[in-house]
Structure formats: structure tokens, C-alpha cells
Coordinates of C-alpha atoms in Angstrom, one line a residue:
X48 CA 0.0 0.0 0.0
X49 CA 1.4 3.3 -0.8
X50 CA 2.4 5.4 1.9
X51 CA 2.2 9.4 0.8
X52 CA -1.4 8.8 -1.4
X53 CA -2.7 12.2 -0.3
X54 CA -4.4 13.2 -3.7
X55 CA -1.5 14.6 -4.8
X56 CA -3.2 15.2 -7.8
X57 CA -5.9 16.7 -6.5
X58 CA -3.4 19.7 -5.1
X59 CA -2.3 22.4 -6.7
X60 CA 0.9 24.3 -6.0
X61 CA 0.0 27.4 -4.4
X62 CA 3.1 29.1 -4.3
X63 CA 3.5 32.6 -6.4
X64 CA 4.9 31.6 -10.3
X65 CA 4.7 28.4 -9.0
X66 CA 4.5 27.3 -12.5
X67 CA 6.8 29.9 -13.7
X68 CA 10.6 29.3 -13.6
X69 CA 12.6 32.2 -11.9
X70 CA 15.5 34.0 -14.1
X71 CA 18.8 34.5 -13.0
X72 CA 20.0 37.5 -11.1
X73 CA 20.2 40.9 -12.9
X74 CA 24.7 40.3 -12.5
X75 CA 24.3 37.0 -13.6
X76 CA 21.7 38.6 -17.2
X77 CA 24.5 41.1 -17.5
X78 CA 27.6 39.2 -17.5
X79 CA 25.7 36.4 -19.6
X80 CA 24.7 39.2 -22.4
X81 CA 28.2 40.3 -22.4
X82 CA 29.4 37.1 -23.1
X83 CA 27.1 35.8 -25.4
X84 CA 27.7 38.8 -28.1
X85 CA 31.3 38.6 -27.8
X86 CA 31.1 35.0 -28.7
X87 CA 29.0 35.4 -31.5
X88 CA 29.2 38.1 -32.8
X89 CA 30.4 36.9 -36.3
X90 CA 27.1 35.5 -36.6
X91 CA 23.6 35.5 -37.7
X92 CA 21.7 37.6 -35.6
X93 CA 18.8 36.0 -35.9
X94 CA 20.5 32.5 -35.1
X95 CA 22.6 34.2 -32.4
X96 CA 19.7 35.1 -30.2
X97 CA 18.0 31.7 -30.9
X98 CA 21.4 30.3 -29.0
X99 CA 21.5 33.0 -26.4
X100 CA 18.1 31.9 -25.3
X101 CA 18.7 28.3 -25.4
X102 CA 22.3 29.0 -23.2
X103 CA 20.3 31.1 -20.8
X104 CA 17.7 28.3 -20.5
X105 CA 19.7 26.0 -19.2
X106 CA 20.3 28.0 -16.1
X107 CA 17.1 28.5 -15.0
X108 CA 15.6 27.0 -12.2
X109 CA 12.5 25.9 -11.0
X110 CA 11.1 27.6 -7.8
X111 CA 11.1 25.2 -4.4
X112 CA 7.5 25.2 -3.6
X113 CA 7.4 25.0 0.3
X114 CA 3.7 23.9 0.5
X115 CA 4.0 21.2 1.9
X116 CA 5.9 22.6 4.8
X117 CA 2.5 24.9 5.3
X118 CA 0.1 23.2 4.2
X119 CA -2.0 22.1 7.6
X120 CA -3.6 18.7 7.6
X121 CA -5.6 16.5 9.5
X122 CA -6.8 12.9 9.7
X123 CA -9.5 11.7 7.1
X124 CA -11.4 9.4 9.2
X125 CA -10.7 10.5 12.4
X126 CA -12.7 8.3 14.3
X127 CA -11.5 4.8 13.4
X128 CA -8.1 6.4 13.4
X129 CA -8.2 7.6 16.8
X130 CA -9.9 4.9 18.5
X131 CA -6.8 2.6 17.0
X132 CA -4.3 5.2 18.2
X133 CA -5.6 5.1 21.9
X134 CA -5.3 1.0 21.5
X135 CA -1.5 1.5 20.7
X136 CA -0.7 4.2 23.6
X137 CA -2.8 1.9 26.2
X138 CA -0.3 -0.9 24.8
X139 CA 2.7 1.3 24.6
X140 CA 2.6 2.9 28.6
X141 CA 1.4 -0.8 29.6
X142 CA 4.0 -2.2 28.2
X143 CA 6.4 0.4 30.2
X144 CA 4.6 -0.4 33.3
X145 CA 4.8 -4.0 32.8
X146 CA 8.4 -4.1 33.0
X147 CA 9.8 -4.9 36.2
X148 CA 13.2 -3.4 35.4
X149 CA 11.0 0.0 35.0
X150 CA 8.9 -0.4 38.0
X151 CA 11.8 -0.6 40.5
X152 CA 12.9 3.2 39.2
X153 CA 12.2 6.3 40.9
X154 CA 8.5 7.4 40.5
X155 CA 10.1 10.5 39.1
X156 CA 12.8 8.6 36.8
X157 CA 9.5 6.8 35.5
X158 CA 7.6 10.0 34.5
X159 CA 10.3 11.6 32.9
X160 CA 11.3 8.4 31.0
X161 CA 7.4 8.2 30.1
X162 CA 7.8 12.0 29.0
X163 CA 10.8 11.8 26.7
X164 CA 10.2 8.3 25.0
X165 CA 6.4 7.8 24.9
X166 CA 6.5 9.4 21.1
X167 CA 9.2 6.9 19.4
X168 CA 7.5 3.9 21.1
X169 CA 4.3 4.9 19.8
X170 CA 5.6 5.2 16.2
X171 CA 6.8 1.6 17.0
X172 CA 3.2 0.6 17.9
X173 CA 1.9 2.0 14.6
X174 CA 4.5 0.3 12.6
X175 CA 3.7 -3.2 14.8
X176 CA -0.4 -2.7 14.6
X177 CA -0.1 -2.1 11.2
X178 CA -1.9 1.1 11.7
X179 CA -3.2 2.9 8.4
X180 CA -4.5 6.3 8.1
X181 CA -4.5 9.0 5.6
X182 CA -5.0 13.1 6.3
X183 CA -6.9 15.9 4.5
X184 CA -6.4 19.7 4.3
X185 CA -7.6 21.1 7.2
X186 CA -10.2 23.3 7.4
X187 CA -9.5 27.0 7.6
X188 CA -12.1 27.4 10.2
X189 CA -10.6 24.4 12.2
X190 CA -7.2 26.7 12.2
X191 CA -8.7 29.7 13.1
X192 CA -9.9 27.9 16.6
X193 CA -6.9 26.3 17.5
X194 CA -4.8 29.9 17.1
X195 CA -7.7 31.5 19.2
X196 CA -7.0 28.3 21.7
X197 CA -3.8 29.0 22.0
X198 CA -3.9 32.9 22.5
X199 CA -6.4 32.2 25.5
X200 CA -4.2 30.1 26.9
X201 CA -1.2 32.5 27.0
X202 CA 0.4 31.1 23.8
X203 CA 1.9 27.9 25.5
X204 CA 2.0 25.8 23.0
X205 CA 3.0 27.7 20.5
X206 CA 6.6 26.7 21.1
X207 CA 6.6 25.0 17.9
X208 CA 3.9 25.0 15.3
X209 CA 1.4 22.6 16.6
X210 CA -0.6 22.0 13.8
X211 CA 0.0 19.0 11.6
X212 CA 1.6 19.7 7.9
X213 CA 1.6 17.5 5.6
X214 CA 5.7 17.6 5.7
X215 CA 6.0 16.1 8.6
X216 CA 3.1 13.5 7.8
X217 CA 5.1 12.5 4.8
X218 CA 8.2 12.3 7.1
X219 CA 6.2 10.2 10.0
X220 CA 4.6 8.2 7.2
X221 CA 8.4 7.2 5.7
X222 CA 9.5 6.4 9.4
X223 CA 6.6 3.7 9.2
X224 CA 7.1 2.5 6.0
X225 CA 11.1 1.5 6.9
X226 CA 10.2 -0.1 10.0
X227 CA 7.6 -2.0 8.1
X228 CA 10.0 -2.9 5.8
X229 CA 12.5 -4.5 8.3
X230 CA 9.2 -6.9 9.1
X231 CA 10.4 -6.9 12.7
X232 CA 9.2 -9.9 15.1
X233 CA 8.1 -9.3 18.3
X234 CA 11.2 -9.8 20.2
X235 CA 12.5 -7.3 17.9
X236 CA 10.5 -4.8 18.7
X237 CA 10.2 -5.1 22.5
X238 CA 14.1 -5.1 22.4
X239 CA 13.9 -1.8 20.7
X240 CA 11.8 -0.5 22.7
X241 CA 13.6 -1.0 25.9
X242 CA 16.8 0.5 24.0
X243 CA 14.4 4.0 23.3
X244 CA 12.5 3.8 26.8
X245 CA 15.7 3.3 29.1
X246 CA 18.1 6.4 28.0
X247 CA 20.4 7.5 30.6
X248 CA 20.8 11.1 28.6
X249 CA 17.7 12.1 29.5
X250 CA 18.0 15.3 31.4
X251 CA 16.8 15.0 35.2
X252 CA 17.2 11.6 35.9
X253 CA 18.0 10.5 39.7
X254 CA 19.6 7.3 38.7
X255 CA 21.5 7.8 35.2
X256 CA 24.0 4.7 35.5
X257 CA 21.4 2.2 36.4
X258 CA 19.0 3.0 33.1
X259 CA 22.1 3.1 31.4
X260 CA 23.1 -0.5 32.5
X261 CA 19.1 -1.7 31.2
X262 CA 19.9 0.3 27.9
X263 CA 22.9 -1.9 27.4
X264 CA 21.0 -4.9 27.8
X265 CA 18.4 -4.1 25.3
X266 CA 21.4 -3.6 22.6
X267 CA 22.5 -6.8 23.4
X268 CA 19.1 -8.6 23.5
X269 CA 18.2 -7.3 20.4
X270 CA 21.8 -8.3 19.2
X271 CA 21.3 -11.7 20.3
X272 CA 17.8 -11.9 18.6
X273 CA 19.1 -10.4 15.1
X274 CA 21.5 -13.0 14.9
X275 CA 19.7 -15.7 16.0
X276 CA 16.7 -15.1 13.6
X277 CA 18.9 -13.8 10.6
X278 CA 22.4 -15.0 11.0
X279 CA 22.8 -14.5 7.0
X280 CA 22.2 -10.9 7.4
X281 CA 24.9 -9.1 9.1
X282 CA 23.5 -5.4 8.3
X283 CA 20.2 -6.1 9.7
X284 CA 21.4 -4.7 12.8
X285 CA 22.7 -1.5 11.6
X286 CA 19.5 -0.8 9.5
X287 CA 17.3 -1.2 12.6
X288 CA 19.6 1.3 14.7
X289 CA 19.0 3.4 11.5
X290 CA 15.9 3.1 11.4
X291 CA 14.9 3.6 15.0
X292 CA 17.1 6.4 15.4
X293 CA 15.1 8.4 12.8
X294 CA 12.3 7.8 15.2
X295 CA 13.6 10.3 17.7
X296 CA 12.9 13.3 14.5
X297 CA 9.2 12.9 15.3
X298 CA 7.3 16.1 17.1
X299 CA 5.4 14.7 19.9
X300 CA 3.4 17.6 19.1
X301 CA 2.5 15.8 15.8
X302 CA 1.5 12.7 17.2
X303 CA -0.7 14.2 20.0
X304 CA -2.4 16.9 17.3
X305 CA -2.8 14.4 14.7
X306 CA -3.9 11.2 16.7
X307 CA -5.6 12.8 20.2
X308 CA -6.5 16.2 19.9
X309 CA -9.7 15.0 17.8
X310 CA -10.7 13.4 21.1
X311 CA -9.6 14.6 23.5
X312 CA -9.8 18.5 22.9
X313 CA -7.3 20.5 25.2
X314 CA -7.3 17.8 27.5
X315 CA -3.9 17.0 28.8
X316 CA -2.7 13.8 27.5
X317 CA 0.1 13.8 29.7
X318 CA -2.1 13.6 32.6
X319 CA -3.8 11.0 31.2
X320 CA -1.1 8.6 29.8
X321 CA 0.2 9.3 33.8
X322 CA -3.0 8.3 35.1
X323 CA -2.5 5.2 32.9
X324 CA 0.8 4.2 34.5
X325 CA -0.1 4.7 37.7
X326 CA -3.8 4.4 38.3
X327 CA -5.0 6.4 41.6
X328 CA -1.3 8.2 42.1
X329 CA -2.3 11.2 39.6
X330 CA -3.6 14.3 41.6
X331 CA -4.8 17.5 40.3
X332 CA -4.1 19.0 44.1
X333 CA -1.6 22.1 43.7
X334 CA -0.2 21.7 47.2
X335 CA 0.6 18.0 46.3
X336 CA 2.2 18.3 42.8
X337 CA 4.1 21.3 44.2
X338 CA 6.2 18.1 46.7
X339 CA 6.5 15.6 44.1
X340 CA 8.3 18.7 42.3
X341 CA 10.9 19.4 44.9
X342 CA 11.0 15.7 45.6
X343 CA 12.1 15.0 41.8
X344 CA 14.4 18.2 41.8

């Protein structure tokens, strides 16, 4: 199944002269002219300014439409989409909480663990679900309320654009498609995923070394599994590192605009994939998240 069939046809470049192709500088028209009637001017005129024009065509260049980069989308069919998406975070966070190597850590070293890697092993859910969806423009309308969102709530979110475009769809979609590709068993992938979940670079942790020692034995359960399923292929390992590590390009403002903000509004999914992890432990209570701040500092 194609990956990127967005109606391309269907679009039309919007750019100014899109369909025009821009000259050359007014130096580069001078010099040319210069040289083109010094080096023919023993000939026809006619045929002189037949090959002045072809020369000067070959220098022009067609414009880089950037349309792509604005052009906001959203999902087609939001609802089966979403509902599927949901399935794969419950599975993702469970599968964090299901590790027993994760629930000995620090309550604190498990939420900002949760925090940084929660959008690369969601990417590895879709690719493992086999997860389809496709995305539409958006609707101008549909833009206009998520700016007046933002601006009532002091512009928070606006550290990065928010909104999806179809760029960075493309760029999630080509993620997939590779890690599809690799057709990765389930060993594979859990071993990958406890390589992305446990990294000791993370800023803030209270025990670095020990998530570094459970990163370590990812890599080498996932080499162990590489070689014992595909001891003919000695670069499988190096395009799964590849691949993974293009993983860590994704927004996780693009996931959570494009998968959850259909359903869940501005509800804070952060909250809610910590309510998730630890059922009953979440508290909306100032005076209580202020201490498990200074406790974690």
C-alpha cells in the first residue's frame, strides 16, 4: 500500500509563479549578455539570439515550492483512526509499566522516562499494529480555533507550530514504511523498545548509570535476537539502529495533534497517559504536585 497517497493530484501548488521558472539574477543577465555577443558576434543575428536563449535556458531554475511545509492537515477518518491510536498508547505505557526493570525506578525517573520516549515507542506501535491512516487539508475554520485556543491560553503551546503539515506526515509516514519494511518480530520490537525507553541522557534523571546499565541490555538482546533469527544478514542490525534512530525526529506535538487532539480537545494527555501508569497516584491538588516537584528536583 502506498504510503504518501494524499491526492496529490488533486493539489495544486500554491506558491506565487509556481508554475513559472525564476531568471537568473540581474549580474548573472549582464555578464551572460556580455558574453554571449562577444562570442557570437560573427554570426547570424537571428540565429545568435536563438542560441543565447537556449544557453540562458539551461540555467534556469525551478522555484522550491514549500507547500508542503505549510500546508496544515488533518486525519481523514478521524474516528476509526483515533480509537486505533488510543489502543496502541494503552499498549505502549502498559507495556512500560509491565516491565519490572522500569517499576523498580524512581516514580520521578519513571515520568520523565514516560515524558521523553512515549512518542518513538508509539511510532513503534503503529509500525507493529499495522496502523493505516490517511490526512486531509484542514479546514481553515478548524485553524482559526486552534490559534484563538492557544492565544487564551497565553500562547503555551505555541513553542513549535502545533498543527499538523503535511511535511511532517510525509516524514512520519516514511518512518513507518522503513520499520515496516525490516518486518520486525516481536522480540525485535520489545528489544527496541527498551533500547528507546531506558536512556540514561535524558536530562533530570536521579539514577542515570542504572538506566544506562538496562539500555545496554536491550542492545545486546536485540543483538542476540538479530543474529539468531537472521544470522545471513549481518547489516540487519545497523538498519534497525538506522531506522529507529530516525524515530527520535518525530514532534510529539504531531503525534498528539494528529492522533488525540480529535478526542480529546485541550485535555492534557500527559495527565492522562500518567493516570494510565499509575492508576490512583495522579492528583490535580496544587499543594501536592508542588512536593513531588521538589521531591524529583
Amino acid at each position: 500500500m502506498k504510503m504518501h497517497p494524499f491526492e496529490v493530484n488533486q493539489h495544486q501548488c500554491q506558491c506565487p509563479g509556481s508554475e513559472e521558472r525564476h531568471p537568473p539574477t540581474i549580474l548573472f543577465n549582464i555578464l551572460s549578455r556580455r558574453h554571449y555577443s562577444n562570442s557570437n558576434s560573427n554570426s547570424n543575428s537571428n540565429s545568435s539570439v536563438a542560441t543565447a536563449a537556449d544557453r540562458r535556458g539551461q540555467y534556469l531554475v525551478p522555484k522550491i515550492c514549500h507547500c508542503d511545509q505549510r500546508r496544515t492537515v488533518c486525519l481523514k477518518e478521524p474516528e476509526g483512526v483515533c480509537q486505533a491510536a488510543s489502543d496502541v498508547l494503552i499498549k505502549t505505557i502498559r507495556f512500560m509499566s509491565g516491565l519490572p526493570s522500569f517499576r523498580c525506578l524512581p516514580q520521578c525517573d519513571q515520568l520523565t522516562l514516560l515524558h521523553n520516549s512515549w512518542g518513538p515507542l508509539f511510532v513503534l506501535g503503529l509500525a507493529q499494529d499495522h496502523i493505516e491512516f490517511e490526512v486531509t487539508d484542514l479546514p481553515a475554520t478548524s485553524i482559526l480555533k486552534r490559534i484563538l485556543l492557544n492565544a487564551s491560553d497565553g500562547g503555551f503551546e505555541m513553542e513549535e507550530p502545533a498543527m499538523p503539515t503535511l511535511a511532517r506526515v510525509h516524514k512520519l509516514k516514511a518512518c513507518l514504511q522503513r520499520l515496516r519494511s525490516l518486518d520486525l518480530s516481536p522480540k525485535e520490537y520489545a528489544y527496541i523498545k527498551g533500547a528507546l525507553l531506558f536512556n540514561p541522557d535524558v536530562p533530570g534523571l536521579q539514577t542515570p548509570a542504572f538506566i544506562e546499565g538496562l539500555q545496554q541490555e536491550a542492545h545486546r538482546a536485540l543483538h542476540e535476537i538479530v543474529v539468531t533469527l537472521h544470522p545471513q544478514d549481518q547489516g540487519r542490525l545497523t538498519r534497525i539502529l538506522l531506522s529507529t534512530s530516525s524515530l527520535l525526529t518525530i514532534p510529539h506535538s504531531l503525534i498528539s495533534e494528529l492522533f488525540f487532539r480529535p478526542v480529546l480537545g485541550q485535555a492534557d494527555l500527559f495527565q492522562l497517559m500518567r493516570e494510565i501508569l499509575s492508576p490512583g497516584t495522579v492528583t490535580k491538588d496544587p499543594g501536592a504536585e508542588s512536593q513531588r516537584s521538589k521531591r524529583c528536583q
